[in-house]
Amino acid sequence: MGNRSPVEEVDQDGLLAVMDRVRQIAADLFAVPVDGLTEESSPDSIGSWDSLNHLNLVLALEQEWGIQFSPEEMEELLSMARIARMVAGKLGEG
Amino acid sequence: MRESIEAALAAGRYGEARSAVEAMWRAQPTVASANYVMECAGRWREALPGRPWRVYFLRSFTVEPLVPLLRAGGVLAGLELTVGVGPLGATMQEVLAGESELYRFRPDTVIVAVQTRDIAPRLWEDGAPGAGLAAVVAEVVEHYTMLVERFRSFSRADLILHSLEEPVHPSWGVLDGQSPEGQAAAVQEINQGLRRLAGRWPGVYVLGYDRLVASQGRVHWHDERKWLLVRLPMRADCQPVLASEWLRYLVPLAGRGVKVVVTDLDNTLWGGVLGEDGPDGIQVGLEHPGAHYRALQQTLVDFSRRGLLLAVCSKNDEAEAVGAIDSHPGMLLRSGAFAAKRINWKDKATNLREIARELNVGLEALALVDDSPVECERVRRELPEVTVIELPPEPVGYAAAVRRHPVFERLAVSEEDRVRGELYRAQKERATAQRQFGTVEEFYESLAQEVVMTRVEPAHEQRVAQLTQKTNQFNLTGRRYSEAEIHELARRRGTTVFQVAVRDRYGDNGIVGVIVFRHASGVGVIETMLMSCRVIGRTVETAMMALLLRYGRHLGLQWIEGWFVPTAKNGPAREFYAAHEFALVETGEAGARWRLEVANSSLVCPRWMRATLGGEGEYGKSIAC
């Protein structure tokens, strides 16, 4: 897993579908409207994205797709766009 | 999915909204969906209120991300949970200090979520078989014994202890299994110790954590990276499994279990459609595919032994269906197993209402098991109180879909529970008899009822608590007590807890009434008086009051006082005080206070029953009626 960039070889339709779910998950967790979330939304722009909610976000992603993130990857999940690319990358690994 | 939920919520179709949210939750039990479930529940709360319940965690690992999962699952099972979480790894300190947050929280239930690696690190890390392990076992069991004893000296809340889990890889590998003193054996011995502890203390229960871990696969369960990072020991997708397991305890403890399982017939108890395939064409038995239907029947047999009643509701020709039930060689359940039957062409909502009325229970006491999505949806819309279990498309999953539902769980099975089906059959005979008599008095005479009221016996504390949890109709104050509370009240000076047993010519009704009576300085107060639906309308309450009056005279009381606290369902008890010579003293927010002057009361037991105040001393004599 770890060394390969998750951005490689992700098909664009898959990425968009993942992005939609990621935004919905983040909206539910951070109690913000889904329309208020952009690809750039990050802990800096969302007040309720604190450390406990970051753990909840990681767990929600893992629960949703049955995937797992390493501690190093958890630190990378810091914007909607990065999250969607990493999730899609993991799903692509099959 | 969300659009249909939002539309149903906006239109006030709350039963429908809840069932859509439930379907979403089943498909995606994530911490994010949990927030959405709670948001929706906030909107249907007024129409479909849950029972408030307070849960406190004593824990040695991170449970915070599991709390939203627990609350969401709870709200869909009819529980409004308030959850408190104790400091990490401070279980014993919190239990020992009477002033700790644990007790200030006033929990209804406390869950001790502790793992082997925390409470017995030596056993977990270095489990070489031998004498050392035996010492660890003794030490851990002693630790829990002290924990329970000290906890009980401060709190009457239910206490749920996680059992300890075996390591995935024992220190000695396969050799561990060759010795009765191995690492796995030591863990199981501790768990046996916990079960013995739970057996000794009312209101203490063991949660089979080891079985739960194994059910998901031990290797799959553990997440060492998150354990080291944030003290969260299990994988994200196992967290909803643990939250559901907690609910299996909380639902019965909070009295939200159902009492009756109503089942469909075609493609539910058997494969195929009786009206089309005929009695020889339906499938049920020991082979595929009939075995899957038989497995569901075995599930229902198990439930009936826990004290649940079974009923049938099916669109079929009654004579033909009963014929198939009683004569098909593969059937496990015969028609005698069902306390009520509605086999006709009416809609299910109407039939379910009738079943509830016939069995004298509320609609919230019913669960429907049905394979038809259309029938299920219709019942959800019309009767949102009923728990609807829609069977999965593949019959191989039937039994599991029903077994995993928390509303069928029981934490105690009394003798009453085991024979409940029998009790209801006798009830039917009584109802038939009632129709044959000209006057109601003649019917009462014919019943030859015997009422015996005694102080609650230790063996029946559990049944008495269960009655306070489940009795809604004839219940003057609606107070609920746990088994531990009844145990404590029964030993408290100035308080008497009565159990009331009723027998008649059709059989023993078992313990069907409870009075909690507090008395001091010439005044006795009825804290709780209730009577099971099973004996409503048979003047048992008058016999109970006559016996209580006799007890009051024995104590030398001047007044007997009682409250009527109106609830959504206790209409049948509304007239009780007025009909038994009590005078209204005051009416306020909390209800109405009534009073009876002991010396001036002429209340006696009805002449058609024999009533006995049991126990030692003067009041032990029976009252001749």
XYZ file of C-alpha atoms in Angstrom:
719
model
C 0.000 0.000 0.000
C 1.870 2.960 1.505
C 4.469 3.920 -1.131
C 2.329 4.178 -4.230
C 0.535 7.475 -4.690
C -3.200 6.939 -4.310
C -3.854 9.415 -7.093
C -2.682 7.027 -9.817
C -5.122 5.372 -12.168
C -8.375 6.502 -10.601
C -11.247 6.670 -13.054
C -12.991 10.029 -13.024
C -16.622 8.821 -12.694
C -15.654 6.675 -9.723
C -13.909 9.636 -8.156
C -16.983 11.850 -8.544
C -19.258 9.256 -6.938
C -16.821 8.880 -4.051
C -16.598 12.658 -3.705
C -20.388 12.885 -3.370
C -20.437 10.349 -0.561
C -17.446 11.916 1.175
C -19.177 15.300 1.188
C -22.364 13.742 2.588
C -20.407 11.962 5.320
C -18.525 15.134 6.213
C -21.771 17.135 6.222
C -23.387 14.663 8.657
C -20.347 14.556 10.917
C -19.494 18.231 10.979
C -23.135 19.349 11.027
C -22.763 21.621 7.998
C -24.908 21.779 4.843
C -23.587 19.525 2.101
C -23.685 22.454 -0.360
C -21.322 24.361 1.902
C -18.546 21.801 1.323
C -16.133 22.232 -1.559
C -13.156 20.181 -2.670
C -10.945 22.530 -0.686
C -12.900 22.324 2.582
C -10.469 21.445 5.358
C -10.060 21.649 9.145
C -9.053 25.282 8.636
C -12.374 26.194 7.036
C -14.683 24.015 9.160
C -14.817 24.832 12.849
C -16.284 21.511 13.989
C -13.518 19.499 12.250
C -11.618 18.910 15.491
C -9.482 15.933 16.470
C -12.352 13.783 17.774
C -14.355 14.510 14.649
C -11.320 13.726 12.526
C -11.212 10.270 14.132
C -14.948 9.951 13.515
C -14.387 10.930 9.886
C -11.717 8.266 9.420
C -13.955 5.654 11.056
C -16.959 6.674 8.966
C -14.899 6.287 5.773
C -13.670 2.893 6.939
C -17.190 1.808 7.872
C -18.668 3.057 4.617
C -16.227 1.288 2.295
C -14.736 -1.461 4.489
C -11.249 -0.001 4.021
C -8.515 0.827 6.536
C -6.176 3.762 6.876
C -2.737 3.642 8.472
C -1.802 6.265 11.076
C 0.318 8.036 8.412
C -2.590 8.102 5.966
C -4.921 9.426 8.652
C -2.774 12.548 8.870
C -3.119 13.096 5.127
C -6.933 13.132 5.068
C -7.143 16.888 5.361
C -9.382 18.121 2.552
C -12.399 16.814 0.686
C -10.351 16.371 -2.491
C -7.514 14.470 -0.804
C -9.964 12.245 1.040
C -11.881 11.381 -2.128
C -8.635 10.578 -4.007
C -7.326 8.372 -1.202
C -10.610 6.496 -0.826
C -10.901 5.990 -4.582
C -7.280 4.842 -4.629
C -7.966 2.220 -1.957
C -11.084 1.024 -3.742
C -9.074 0.769 -6.968
C -6.487 -1.439 -5.271
C -9.233 -4.091 -5.116
C -33.215 7.597 0.003
C -32.708 10.914 1.808
C -35.278 12.630 -0.391
C -37.974 10.120 0.580
C -37.047 10.425 4.264
C -37.199 14.206 4.099
C -40.536 14.104 2.266
C -42.063 11.745 4.836
C -40.768 13.876 7.726
C -42.065 17.079 6.170
C -45.498 15.518 5.673
C -45.607 14.211 9.241
C -45.615 10.556 8.098
C -43.320 9.605 10.951
C -43.799 5.823 10.960
C -42.820 5.732 7.304
C -39.889 8.090 7.862
C -38.592 5.951 10.691
C -38.750 2.775 8.647
C -36.831 4.457 5.794
C -34.214 5.718 8.257
C -33.995 2.227 9.707
C -33.355 0.751 6.251
C -30.642 3.345 5.627
C -29.090 2.597 9.017
C -29.078 -1.152 8.342
C -27.274 -0.565 5.047
C -24.811 2.037 6.385
C -24.272 1.805 10.125
C -21.558 4.461 10.174
C -20.783 7.175 12.669
C -21.815 9.733 10.011
C -25.215 8.114 9.376
C -25.667 7.974 13.146
C -25.702 11.775 13.236
C -28.337 11.849 10.521
C -30.462 9.244 12.349
C -30.399 11.410 15.477
C -31.304 14.495 13.492
C -34.340 12.721 12.006
C -35.290 11.285 15.396
C -35.390 14.812 16.758
C -38.164 15.519 14.290
C -40.325 12.455 15.023
C -39.617 12.423 18.770
C -42.876 14.051 19.766
C -45.004 11.658 17.703
C -42.972 8.524 18.440
C -41.334 9.079 21.806
C -38.707 6.667 23.110
C -38.070 5.666 26.678
C -35.354 7.785 28.338
C -32.489 5.683 29.661
C -29.123 6.672 31.120
C -26.033 4.601 30.364
C -22.591 5.097 31.851
C -19.411 3.484 30.565
C -16.571 2.383 32.784
C -13.955 1.533 30.228
C -10.363 0.740 29.485
C -10.520 1.716 25.813
C -11.882 4.488 23.610
C -15.649 4.116 23.304
C -16.444 7.674 22.215
C -16.870 6.913 18.489
C -19.210 4.041 19.432
C -21.526 6.277 21.440
C -23.259 7.840 18.383
C -23.716 4.325 16.952
C -25.309 3.208 20.220
C -27.603 6.214 20.443
C -28.735 5.884 16.824
C -29.432 2.170 17.172
C -31.191 2.941 20.445
C -33.497 5.589 19.063
C -34.576 3.164 16.320
C -35.319 0.561 19.012
C -37.406 3.006 21.075
C -34.737 4.215 23.525
C -33.671 7.818 24.158
C -30.197 7.189 25.502
C -28.190 9.656 27.536
C -24.627 8.380 27.649
C -21.818 9.196 30.049
C -18.253 7.991 29.634
C -15.840 7.602 32.523
C -12.121 8.445 32.387
C -9.951 5.955 30.504
C -8.742 3.098 32.683
C -10.119 4.426 35.977
C -12.849 1.817 36.424
C -12.069 0.747 39.956
C -11.365 4.274 41.205
C -14.769 5.420 39.979
C -16.551 2.472 41.559
C -14.816 2.871 44.925
C -15.453 6.595 45.373
C -19.053 7.263 46.306
C -18.704 10.831 45.028
C -17.421 9.938 41.565
C -18.922 11.072 38.282
C -20.274 7.536 37.883
C -22.753 7.939 40.731
C -23.451 11.616 40.120
C -24.567 10.657 36.609
C -27.412 8.565 38.132
C -27.178 5.832 35.492
C -29.896 3.279 34.841
C -27.297 0.922 33.415
C -23.519 0.815 33.765
C -21.396 -1.022 31.207
C -17.910 -2.163 32.198
C -16.078 -2.272 28.863
C -12.705 -3.695 29.777
C -10.419 -5.969 27.781
C -8.173 -8.845 28.806
C -5.062 -6.864 27.896
C -6.022 -4.094 30.357
C -7.265 -6.032 33.342
C -4.880 -8.985 33.051
C -1.880 -7.765 31.032
C 0.247 -10.648 32.280
C -2.287 -13.176 31.027
C -2.524 -11.407 27.665
C 1.156 -10.885 26.934
C 2.920 -13.789 28.567
C 0.464 -16.634 28.887
C 2.796 -19.553 29.512
C 0.626 -22.252 31.081
C 1.271 -22.999 34.730
C 0.719 -21.956 38.295
C 1.248 -18.274 37.503
C -1.879 -18.216 35.415
C -4.014 -19.709 38.187
C -2.951 -16.829 40.425
C -3.940 -14.319 37.740
C -7.353 -15.963 37.404
C -7.984 -15.744 41.141
C -6.781 -12.146 41.243
C -9.012 -11.001 38.367
C -12.119 -12.762 39.712
C -11.428 -11.217 43.110
C -11.082 -7.800 41.470
C -14.494 -8.114 39.811
C -16.085 -9.444 43.003
C -14.912 -6.379 44.865
C -16.035 -4.148 42.015
C -19.560 -5.570 42.098
C -19.823 -5.462 45.894
C -18.666 -1.868 46.119
C -20.804 -0.817 43.190
C -23.884 -2.299 44.818
C -23.197 -0.466 48.048
C -23.598 2.811 46.131
C -25.944 2.080 43.234
C -28.896 -0.031 42.239
C -28.289 0.432 38.517
C -27.903 -2.577 36.244
C -24.299 -3.567 35.765
C -23.076 -5.193 32.559
C -19.628 -6.763 32.621
C -17.800 -7.506 29.383
C -16.386 -11.024 29.463
C -12.683 -11.286 28.617
C -11.527 -12.342 25.158
C -8.993 -15.017 24.271
C -5.833 -13.951 22.439
C -5.703 -14.687 18.712
C -2.363 -16.432 19.109
C -1.749 -18.086 22.498
C 1.786 -17.728 23.850
C 2.375 -21.458 23.478
C 0.634 -21.848 20.160
C -1.275 -25.085 19.710
C 0.383 -26.437 22.832
C -1.862 -24.100 24.817
C -4.808 -26.313 24.025
C -3.121 -29.443 25.363
C -3.234 -28.353 28.999
C -6.174 -27.532 31.239
C -4.044 -24.682 32.607
C -3.417 -22.922 29.332
C -3.896 -19.280 28.436
C -7.258 -19.751 26.703
C -8.473 -21.931 29.579
C -7.478 -19.219 32.063
C -9.510 -16.619 30.170
C -12.513 -18.938 30.128
C -12.113 -19.616 33.820
C -12.259 -15.891 34.536
C -15.403 -15.706 32.419
C -16.953 -18.556 34.410
C -16.139 -16.574 37.536
C -17.942 -13.545 36.062
C -21.000 -15.675 35.277
C -21.072 -17.007 38.822
C -20.836 -13.448 40.105
C -23.755 -12.400 37.890
C -25.735 -15.374 39.187
C -25.232 -14.237 42.774
C -26.071 -10.552 42.293
C -29.424 -9.366 40.951
C -29.073 -6.848 38.166
C -25.535 -7.915 37.223
C -25.063 -9.375 33.736
C -22.224 -10.664 31.598
C -21.831 -9.557 27.980
C -20.178 -12.297 25.930
C -17.410 -10.157 24.488
C -15.294 -13.184 23.604
C -18.174 -14.710 21.620
C -18.772 -11.380 19.920
C -15.124 -11.035 18.855
C -15.160 -14.622 17.582
C -18.404 -14.052 15.682
C -16.658 -11.444 13.493
C -13.426 -13.398 13.295
C -10.721 -12.687 15.856
C -8.202 -11.652 13.216
C -10.689 -9.316 11.584
C -11.797 -7.761 14.885
C -8.508 -6.370 16.128
C -6.936 -3.185 14.805
C -3.535 -2.913 16.459
C -2.690 0.359 14.748
C -5.710 2.212 16.082
C -5.204 0.588 19.433
C -1.736 2.056 19.679
C -2.754 5.366 18.121
C -5.999 6.186 19.937
C -6.727 3.221 22.241
C -9.466 1.992 19.923
C -8.985 -1.772 19.770
C -11.425 -2.927 17.101
C -11.794 -2.238 13.419
C -14.222 0.422 12.305
C -16.659 -2.079 10.779
C -16.795 -4.080 14.024
C -17.853 -1.063 16.068
C -21.528 -1.192 14.986
C -21.499 -4.867 16.000
C -20.460 -4.018 19.544
C -22.962 -1.139 19.729
C -25.741 -3.553 18.672
C -24.652 -6.020 21.314
C -24.961 -3.336 24.022
C -28.488 -2.697 22.764
C -29.390 -6.350 23.241
C -28.996 -5.656 26.950
C -30.394 -2.133 27.116
C -33.609 -2.913 25.228
C -34.835 -5.589 27.657
C -33.490 -3.685 30.702
C -35.452 -0.596 29.680
C -38.547 -2.694 29.110
C -38.633 -2.115 25.342
C -38.769 -5.777 24.372
C -41.864 -7.132 22.642
C -44.190 -9.725 24.140
C -45.739 -11.294 21.054
C -44.200 -12.475 17.777
C -46.784 -12.447 15.026
C -45.772 -14.488 12.024
C -46.987 -14.859 8.477
C -47.331 -18.363 6.946
C -46.665 -18.458 3.174
C -42.964 -18.036 2.381
C -42.347 -17.404 6.068
C -43.090 -20.500 8.164
C -42.986 -22.593 4.987
C -41.820 -22.131 1.415
C -44.464 -21.663 -1.248
C -48.063 -20.487 -1.185
C -50.521 -22.899 0.404
C -53.472 -21.686 -1.657
C -51.563 -22.328 -4.896
C -49.154 -25.145 -4.120
C -51.443 -27.155 -1.829
C -50.524 -28.863 1.454
C -48.185 -31.293 -0.340
C -46.497 -28.564 -2.340
C -45.297 -26.325 0.498
C -41.714 -26.717 1.670
C -40.660 -27.222 5.263
C -38.506 -29.938 6.770
C -34.930 -31.038 7.202
C -33.669 -30.624 3.626
C -33.029 -27.637 1.392
C -35.020 -25.449 0.955
C -37.518 -26.463 3.654
C -34.778 -26.427 6.323
C -34.503 -22.632 6.198
C -38.176 -22.270 7.114
C -37.795 -24.877 9.805
C -34.835 -22.891 11.201
C -37.149 -19.896 11.545
C -39.655 -22.123 13.347
C -36.901 -23.284 15.721
C -36.126 -19.614 16.391
C -39.755 -19.041 17.347
C -39.730 -22.144 19.573
C -36.683 -20.687 21.345
C -38.454 -17.358 21.762
C -41.550 -18.991 23.224
C -39.326 -20.634 25.840
C -38.052 -17.171 26.772
C -41.640 -16.170 27.513
C -42.683 -14.605 24.215
C -46.104 -15.475 22.838
C -46.530 -16.605 19.256
C -49.388 -15.631 16.978
C -50.244 -16.155 13.317
C -51.501 -13.509 10.924
C -51.861 -14.729 7.361
C -53.955 -14.264 4.279
C -55.182 -17.807 3.783
C -58.173 -20.057 4.193
C -58.222 -20.793 7.923
C -59.285 -24.455 7.799
C -56.760 -25.229 5.102
C -53.928 -23.391 6.886
C -54.591 -24.998 10.277
C -54.761 -28.357 8.491
C -51.303 -27.768 6.995
C -49.843 -26.538 10.296
C -51.104 -29.585 12.165
C -50.499 -32.299 9.616
C -47.446 -31.350 7.537
C -44.693 -33.743 8.661
C -41.979 -31.085 8.461
C -43.627 -28.523 10.748
C -42.060 -27.834 14.124
C -44.800 -25.487 15.322
C -48.330 -26.875 15.557
C -51.448 -24.775 15.931
C -51.442 -25.225 19.732
C -48.228 -23.177 19.854
C -50.049 -20.007 18.828
C -51.833 -17.940 21.452
C -53.849 -16.147 18.770
C -54.614 -16.715 15.098
C -55.916 -14.403 12.423
C -56.039 -16.425 9.229
C -58.384 -14.575 6.910
C -58.432 -12.097 4.056
C -58.576 -8.910 6.113
C -55.688 -6.451 6.070
C -52.867 -7.095 8.501
C -53.194 -3.844 10.410
C -56.764 -4.741 11.387
C -55.713 -8.258 12.295
C -52.792 -7.038 14.392
C -55.075 -4.689 16.320
C -57.371 -7.637 17.012
C -54.505 -9.854 18.134
C -53.318 -7.149 20.549
C -56.829 -6.833 21.939
C -57.303 -10.582 22.275
C -54.003 -11.010 24.112
C -54.560 -7.904 26.220
C -51.348 -6.169 25.180
C -50.551 -2.834 23.586
C -49.523 -2.579 19.933
C -45.950 -1.782 20.978
C -45.794 -5.302 22.436
C -46.123 -6.845 18.955
C -43.457 -7.754 16.425
C -44.502 -8.838 12.936
C -42.335 -11.265 10.964
C -43.306 -11.231 7.296
C -41.688 -11.839 3.917
C -43.824 -9.386 1.973
C -42.327 -5.882 1.635
C -45.782 -4.556 0.764
C -47.452 -5.948 3.874
C -44.538 -4.782 6.031
C -44.665 -1.261 4.637
C -48.393 -1.038 5.139
C -48.132 -2.083 8.779
C -45.276 0.374 9.365
C -47.420 3.196 8.033
C -50.629 2.303 9.826
C -49.245 0.946 13.082
C -45.896 2.644 13.756
C -45.906 1.146 17.277
C -45.476 -2.384 15.926
C -41.927 -3.683 15.380
C -41.811 -4.926 11.788
C -39.197 -7.462 10.746
C -39.107 -7.813 7.009
C -37.454 -11.092 6.081
C -34.541 -10.937 3.625
C -35.113 -12.172 0.046
C -33.152 -15.386 0.641
C -34.747 -17.841 3.132
C -31.276 -18.940 4.265
C -31.075 -15.613 6.109
C -34.502 -15.796 7.785
C -33.541 -17.172 11.188
C -30.559 -14.859 11.616
C -32.578 -11.776 10.625
C -35.025 -12.523 13.422
C -32.530 -13.701 16.028
C -30.340 -10.625 15.793
C -33.179 -8.244 16.680
C -32.808 -6.865 20.229
C -36.565 -6.718 20.956
C -36.623 -10.487 21.523
C -33.858 -10.496 24.114
C -34.571 -11.336 27.726
C -32.136 -11.005 30.620
C -34.088 -13.259 32.902
C -36.565 -16.022 32.363
C -38.994 -16.697 35.151
C -41.083 -19.814 35.601
C -43.990 -17.674 34.345
C -42.150 -17.037 31.098
C -41.542 -20.690 30.405
C -45.223 -21.583 30.681
C -46.723 -18.368 29.331
C -48.198 -20.051 26.233
C -50.018 -22.454 28.552
C -51.329 -19.572 30.652
C -52.837 -17.933 27.603
C -54.529 -21.144 26.520
C -56.245 -21.315 29.920
C -57.187 -17.663 29.387
C -58.985 -18.573 26.185
C -61.023 -21.211 27.986
C -61.973 -18.607 30.573
C -63.142 -16.243 27.863
C -65.283 -18.994 26.356
C -66.746 -19.728 29.795
C -67.540 -16.052 30.317
C -69.738 -16.028 27.229
C -71.786 -18.939 28.589
C -72.843 -17.251 31.805
C -75.873 -15.030 32.179
C -74.500 -12.586 34.728
C -70.999 -11.494 35.412
C -71.353 -12.626 39.045
C -72.161 -16.143 37.887
C -68.988 -16.047 35.835
C -66.947 -14.849 38.813
C -68.420 -17.615 40.959
C -67.555 -20.185 38.348
C -63.910 -19.050 38.274
C -63.379 -19.969 41.951
C -60.439 -17.566 42.207
C -57.893 -17.726 44.985
C -55.753 -14.669 45.605
C -52.622 -14.975 47.716
C -50.744 -11.807 48.625
C -47.392 -12.181 50.372
C -44.176 -10.269 50.836
C -42.109 -10.744 47.687
C -40.043 -13.927 47.917
C -36.394 -13.705 46.795
C -37.079 -16.172 43.977
C -39.779 -13.873 42.613
C -38.036 -10.500 42.816
C -37.178 -10.859 39.170
C -40.812 -11.501 38.172
C -42.025 -8.586 40.306
C -39.513 -6.226 38.676
C -40.520 -7.561 35.268
C -44.185 -6.788 36.030
C -43.339 -3.197 36.954
C -41.450 -2.863 33.651
C -44.113 -4.363 31.456
C -47.470 -3.504 33.003
C -48.996 -0.446 31.403
C -52.764 -0.667 31.691
C -53.693 -1.417 35.284
C -50.830 0.494 36.850
C -51.681 3.329 39.240
C -48.359 5.168 39.137
C -46.412 3.665 36.219
C -43.207 3.450 38.281
C -40.602 1.005 36.934
C -38.173 -0.893 39.121
C -35.120 -2.983 38.306
C -34.629 -6.349 39.965
C -31.914 -4.827 42.138
C -34.277 -2.063 43.284
C -36.994 -4.554 44.245
C -34.363 -6.583 46.077
C -33.324 -3.522 48.033
C -36.866 -2.218 48.705
C -37.961 -5.613 49.985
C -35.328 -5.304 52.698
C -35.921 -1.672 53.549
C -37.525 -0.889 56.893
C -40.921 0.746 56.561
C -41.474 -0.583 53.030
C -43.337 -3.737 52.090
C -43.259 -5.202 48.609
C -46.162 -7.548 47.945
C -46.462 -10.149 45.240
C -49.963 -11.288 44.320
C -50.630 -14.751 42.908
C -53.978 -15.800 41.465
C -55.288 -19.308 40.835
C -58.603 -20.362 39.453
C -60.352 -23.442 38.171
C -58.601 -23.146 34.807
C -55.154 -23.116 36.272
C -52.492 -21.038 37.933
C -52.116 -17.492 36.629
C -48.855 -17.143 38.533
C -47.758 -13.820 39.991
C -49.925 -11.154 38.396
C -49.953 -8.287 40.888
C -47.547 -6.065 42.799
C -47.952 -3.516 45.574
C -45.087 -1.415 46.883
C -46.288 0.014 50.188
C -44.411 2.554 52.322
C -45.617 3.163 55.838
C -44.624 5.451 58.708
C -46.352 7.352 61.530
C -49.833 6.046 60.960
C -49.875 6.628 57.189
C -49.334 4.025 54.507
C -48.621 5.121 50.944
C -49.232 3.000 47.862
C -46.085 3.716 45.828
C -46.999 1.192 43.195
C -50.015 -0.973 42.624
C -50.383 -2.897 39.438
C -52.050 -5.921 37.980
C -51.241 -7.857 34.833
C -53.672 -7.573 31.924
C -54.142 -11.294 32.323
C -56.495 -10.794 35.286
C -58.080 -7.432 34.490
C -61.864 -7.463 34.897
C -61.990 -10.233 37.471
C -62.175 -8.147 40.696
C -58.637 -9.136 41.704
C -57.878 -5.483 42.474
C -60.665 -5.405 45.058
C -59.227 -8.480 46.748
C -55.783 -6.846 46.737
C -57.170 -3.666 48.299
C -59.081 -5.647 50.946
C -55.867 -7.452 51.843
C -53.886 -4.213 51.924
C -56.513 -2.744 54.253
C -56.131 -5.746 56.506
C -52.382 -5.252 56.494
C -52.918 -1.573 57.310
C -55.038 -2.535 60.320
C -52.348 -4.974 61.392
C -49.810 -2.127 61.302
C -52.223 0.177 63.144
C -52.371 2.714 60.318
C -54.885 5.537 60.346
C -54.725 6.386 56.648
C -53.880 4.645 53.422
C -52.921 7.051 50.664
C -52.303 6.531 47.003
C -51.490 8.464 43.854
C -52.964 8.058 40.454
C -50.401 9.210 37.904
C -52.035 9.227 34.468
C -49.971 7.737 31.639
C -50.789 7.148 27.991
C -52.173 3.715 28.773
C -53.363 3.379 32.353
C -56.972 4.408 31.710
C -58.230 1.032 33.024
C -56.937 1.975 36.501
C -58.376 5.497 36.552
C -61.499 4.665 38.569
C -59.753 2.402 41.034
C -59.598 4.687 44.088
C -63.084 6.111 43.646
C -64.494 2.588 43.408
C -62.746 1.508 46.601
C -63.912 4.121 49.117
C -60.953 6.488 48.713
C -61.595 10.223 48.829
C -59.787 12.652 46.535
C -57.377 14.880 48.483
C -55.689 16.921 45.792
C -54.989 17.018 42.089
C -51.793 18.474 40.719
C -49.165 18.240 38.025
C -47.980 14.861 39.260
C -51.447 13.315 39.366
C -54.219 12.860 41.919
C -53.776 11.969 45.585
C -56.456 9.812 47.207
C -56.973 8.762 50.818
C -58.813 6.059 52.745
C -59.530 6.193 56.455
C -58.654 2.750 57.720
C -61.022 2.678 60.701
C -64.089 3.711 58.702
C -63.576 1.503 55.681
C -66.017 -1.307 55.132
C -64.169 -2.657 52.126
C -64.185 -6.467 51.935
C -63.052 -9.060 49.482
C -65.783 -10.044 46.957
C -67.696 -13.112 48.086
C -66.756 -15.113 44.994
C -63.062 -15.224 45.785
C -60.811 -16.488 48.528
C -58.090 -14.074 49.509
C -55.131 -14.780 51.754
C -52.563 -12.438 53.205
C -49.577 -14.742 53.481
C -46.580 -14.559 55.717
C -45.790 -14.915 59.359
C -47.608 -13.445 62.315
C -51.110 -12.197 62.673
C -51.784 -11.152 59.151
C -50.962 -14.637 57.954
C -54.508 -15.850 58.493
C -56.705 -16.047 55.485
C -59.634 -13.720 55.171
C -62.821 -15.664 54.820
C -64.866 -14.214 52.014
